[in-house]
PDB file of C-alpha atoms in Angstrom:
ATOM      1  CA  UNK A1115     -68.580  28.163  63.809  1.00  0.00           C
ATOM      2  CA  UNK A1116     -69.954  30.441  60.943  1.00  0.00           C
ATOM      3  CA  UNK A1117     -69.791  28.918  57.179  1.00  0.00           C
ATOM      4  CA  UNK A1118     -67.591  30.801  54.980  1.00  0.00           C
ATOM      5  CA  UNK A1119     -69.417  33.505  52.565  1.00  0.00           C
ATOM      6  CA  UNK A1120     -66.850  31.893  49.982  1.00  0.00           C
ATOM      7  CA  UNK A1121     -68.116  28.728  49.842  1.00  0.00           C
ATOM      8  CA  UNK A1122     -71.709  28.903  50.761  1.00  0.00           C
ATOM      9  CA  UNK A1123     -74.610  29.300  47.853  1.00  0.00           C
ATOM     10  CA  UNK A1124     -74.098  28.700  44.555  1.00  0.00           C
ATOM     11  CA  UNK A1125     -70.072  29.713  44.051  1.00  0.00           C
ATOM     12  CA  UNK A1126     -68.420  26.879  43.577  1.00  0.00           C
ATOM     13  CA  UNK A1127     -65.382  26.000  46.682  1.00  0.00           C
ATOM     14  CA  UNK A1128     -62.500  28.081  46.830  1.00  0.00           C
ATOM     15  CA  UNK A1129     -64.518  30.784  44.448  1.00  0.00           C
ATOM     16  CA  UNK A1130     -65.008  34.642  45.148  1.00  0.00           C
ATOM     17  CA  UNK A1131     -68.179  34.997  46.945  1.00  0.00           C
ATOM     18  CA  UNK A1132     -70.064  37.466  44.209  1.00  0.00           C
ATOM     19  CA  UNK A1133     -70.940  40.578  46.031  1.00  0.00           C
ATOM     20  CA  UNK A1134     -72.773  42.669  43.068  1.00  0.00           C
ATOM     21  CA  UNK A1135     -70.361  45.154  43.652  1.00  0.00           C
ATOM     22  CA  UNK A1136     -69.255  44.549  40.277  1.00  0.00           C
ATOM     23  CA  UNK A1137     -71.402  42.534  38.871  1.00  0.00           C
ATOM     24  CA  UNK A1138     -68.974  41.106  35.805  1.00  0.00           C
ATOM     25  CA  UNK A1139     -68.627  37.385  34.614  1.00  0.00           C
ATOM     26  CA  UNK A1140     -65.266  36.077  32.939  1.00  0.00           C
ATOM     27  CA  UNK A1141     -65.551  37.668  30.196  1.00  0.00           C
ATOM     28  CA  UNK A1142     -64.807  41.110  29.812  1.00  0.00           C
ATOM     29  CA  UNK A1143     -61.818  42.675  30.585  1.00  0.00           C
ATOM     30  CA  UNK A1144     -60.506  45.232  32.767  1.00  0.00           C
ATOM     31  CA  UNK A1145     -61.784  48.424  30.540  1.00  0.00           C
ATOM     32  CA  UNK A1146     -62.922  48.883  27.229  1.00  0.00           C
ATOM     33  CA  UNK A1147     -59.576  50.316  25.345  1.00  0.00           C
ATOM     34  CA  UNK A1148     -58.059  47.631  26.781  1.00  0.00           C
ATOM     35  CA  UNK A1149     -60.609  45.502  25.383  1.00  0.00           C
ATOM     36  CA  UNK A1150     -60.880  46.944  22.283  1.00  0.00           C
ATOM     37  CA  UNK A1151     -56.989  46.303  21.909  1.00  0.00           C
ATOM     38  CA  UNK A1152     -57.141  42.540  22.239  1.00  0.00           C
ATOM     39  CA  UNK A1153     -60.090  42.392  19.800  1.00  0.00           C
ATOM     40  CA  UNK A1154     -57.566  44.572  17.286  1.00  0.00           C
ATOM     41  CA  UNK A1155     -55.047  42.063  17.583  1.00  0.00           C
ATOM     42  CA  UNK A1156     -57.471  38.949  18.004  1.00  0.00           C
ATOM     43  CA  UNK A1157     -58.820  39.577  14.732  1.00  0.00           C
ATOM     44  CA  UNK A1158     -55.640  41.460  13.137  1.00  0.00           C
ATOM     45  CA  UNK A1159     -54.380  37.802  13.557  1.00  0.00           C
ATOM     46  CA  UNK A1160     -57.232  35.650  12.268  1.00  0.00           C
ATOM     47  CA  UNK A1161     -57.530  38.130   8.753  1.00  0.00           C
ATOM     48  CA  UNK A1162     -53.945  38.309   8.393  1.00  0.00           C
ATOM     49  CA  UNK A1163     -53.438  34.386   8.282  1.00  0.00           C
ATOM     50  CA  UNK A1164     -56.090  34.413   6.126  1.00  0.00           C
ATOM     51  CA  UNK A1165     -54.543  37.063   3.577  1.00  0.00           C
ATOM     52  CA  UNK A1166     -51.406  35.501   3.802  1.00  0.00           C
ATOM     53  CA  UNK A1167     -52.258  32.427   3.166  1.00  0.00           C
ATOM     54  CA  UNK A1168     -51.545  32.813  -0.739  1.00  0.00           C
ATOM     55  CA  UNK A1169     -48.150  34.582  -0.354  1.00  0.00           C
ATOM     56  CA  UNK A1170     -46.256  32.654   2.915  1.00  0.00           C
ATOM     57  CA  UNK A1171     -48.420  29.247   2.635  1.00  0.00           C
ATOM     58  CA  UNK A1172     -48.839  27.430   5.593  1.00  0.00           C
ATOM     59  CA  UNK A1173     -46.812  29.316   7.562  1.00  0.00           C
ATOM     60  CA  UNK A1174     -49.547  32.131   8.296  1.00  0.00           C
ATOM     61  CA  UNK A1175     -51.768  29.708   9.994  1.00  0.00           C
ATOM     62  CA  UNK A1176     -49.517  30.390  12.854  1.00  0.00           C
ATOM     63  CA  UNK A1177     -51.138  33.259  13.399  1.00  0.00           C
ATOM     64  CA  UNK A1178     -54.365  31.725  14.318  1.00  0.00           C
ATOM     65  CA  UNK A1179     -53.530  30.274  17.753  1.00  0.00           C
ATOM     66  CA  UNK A1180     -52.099  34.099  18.238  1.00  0.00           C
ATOM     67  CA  UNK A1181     -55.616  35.386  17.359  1.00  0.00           C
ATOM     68  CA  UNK A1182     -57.546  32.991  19.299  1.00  0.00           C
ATOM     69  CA  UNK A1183     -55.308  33.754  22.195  1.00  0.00           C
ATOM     70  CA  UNK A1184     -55.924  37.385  22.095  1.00  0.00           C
ATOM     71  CA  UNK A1185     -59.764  36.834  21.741  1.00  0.00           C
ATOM     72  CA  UNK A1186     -59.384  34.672  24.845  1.00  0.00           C
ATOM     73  CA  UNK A1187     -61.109  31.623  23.235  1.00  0.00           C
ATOM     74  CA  UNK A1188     -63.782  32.779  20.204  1.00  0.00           C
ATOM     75  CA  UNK A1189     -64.622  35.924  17.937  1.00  0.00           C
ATOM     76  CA  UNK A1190     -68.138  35.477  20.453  1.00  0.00           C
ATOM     77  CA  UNK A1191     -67.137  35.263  23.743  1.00  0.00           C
ATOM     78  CA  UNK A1192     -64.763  38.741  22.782  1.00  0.00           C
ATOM     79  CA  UNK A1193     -68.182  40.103  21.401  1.00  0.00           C
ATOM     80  CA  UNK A1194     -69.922  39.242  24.962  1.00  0.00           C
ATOM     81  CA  UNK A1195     -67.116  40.754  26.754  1.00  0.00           C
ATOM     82  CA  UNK A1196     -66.942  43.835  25.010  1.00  0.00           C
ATOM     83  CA  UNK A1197     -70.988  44.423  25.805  1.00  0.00           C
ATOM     84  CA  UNK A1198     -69.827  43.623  29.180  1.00  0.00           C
ATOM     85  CA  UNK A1199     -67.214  46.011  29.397  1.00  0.00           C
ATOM     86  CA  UNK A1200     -69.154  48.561  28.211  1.00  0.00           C
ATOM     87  CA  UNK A1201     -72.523  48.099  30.591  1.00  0.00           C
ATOM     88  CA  UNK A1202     -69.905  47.235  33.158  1.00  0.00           C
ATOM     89  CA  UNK A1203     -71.637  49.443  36.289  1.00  0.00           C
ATOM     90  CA  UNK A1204     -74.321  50.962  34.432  1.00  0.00           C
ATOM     91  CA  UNK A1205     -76.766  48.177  34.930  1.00  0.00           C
ATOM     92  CA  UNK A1206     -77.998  46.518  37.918  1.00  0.00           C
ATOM     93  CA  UNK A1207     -80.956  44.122  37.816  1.00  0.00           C
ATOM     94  CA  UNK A1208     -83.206  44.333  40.968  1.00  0.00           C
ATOM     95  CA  UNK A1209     -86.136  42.318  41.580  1.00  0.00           C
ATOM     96  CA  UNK A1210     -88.952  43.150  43.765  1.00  0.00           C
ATOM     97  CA  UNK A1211     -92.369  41.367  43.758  1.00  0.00           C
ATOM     98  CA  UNK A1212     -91.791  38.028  42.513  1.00  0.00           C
ATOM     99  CA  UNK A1213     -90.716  39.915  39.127  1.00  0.00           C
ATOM    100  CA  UNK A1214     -86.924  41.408  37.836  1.00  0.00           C
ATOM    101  CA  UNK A1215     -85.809  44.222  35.695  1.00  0.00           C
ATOM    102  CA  UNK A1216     -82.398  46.400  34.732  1.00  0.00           C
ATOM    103  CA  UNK A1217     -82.461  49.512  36.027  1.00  0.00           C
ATOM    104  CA  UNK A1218     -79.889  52.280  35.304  1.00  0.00           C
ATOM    105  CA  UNK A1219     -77.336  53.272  38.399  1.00  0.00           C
TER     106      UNK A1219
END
């Protein structure tokens, strides 16, 4: 019986076997408008709680759970993704010789 590529090596059980085909982690999205929209809103919704703090009270802090939802988690992690997004097939690292580099595709 042969082991399944999906659970063999480091993927954890039950996880996409990583084929650098894509070469993508968790964190960026699907393309970079789309990307760039989340962020928009993400940190549309942080400021604006901020801002409105003074005028609405309390109330605005709704907004950051919005925000933080948008960013999917932190301001960082949208930061990473949107690098991500961007590089997204135009970097592959190889490594020959005992040493690795990124190379352009």
């Amino acid at each position: 019986m042969t082991p399944d590529p999906t659970t063999t090596g480091t993927a954890p059980p039950g996880a996409p076997a990583n084929d650098g085909a894509r070469g993508r982690s968790g964190f960026a999205g699907s393309t970079v408008p789309r990307h760039l929209a989340r962020g928009a809103i993400g940190f549309g919704a942080l400021v604006g709680s901020l801002v409105l703090l003074p005028a609405v009270g309390p109330a605005s802090l709704l907004l950051v759970p919005v925000g933080l939802v948008a960013l999917r988690g932190c301001p960082m992690c949208w930061t990473i993704g949107l690098v991500e997004a961007v590089s997204a097939g135009r970097l592959r690292r190889s490594c020959t010789g005992g040493s690795c580099a990124l190379r352009r595709t």
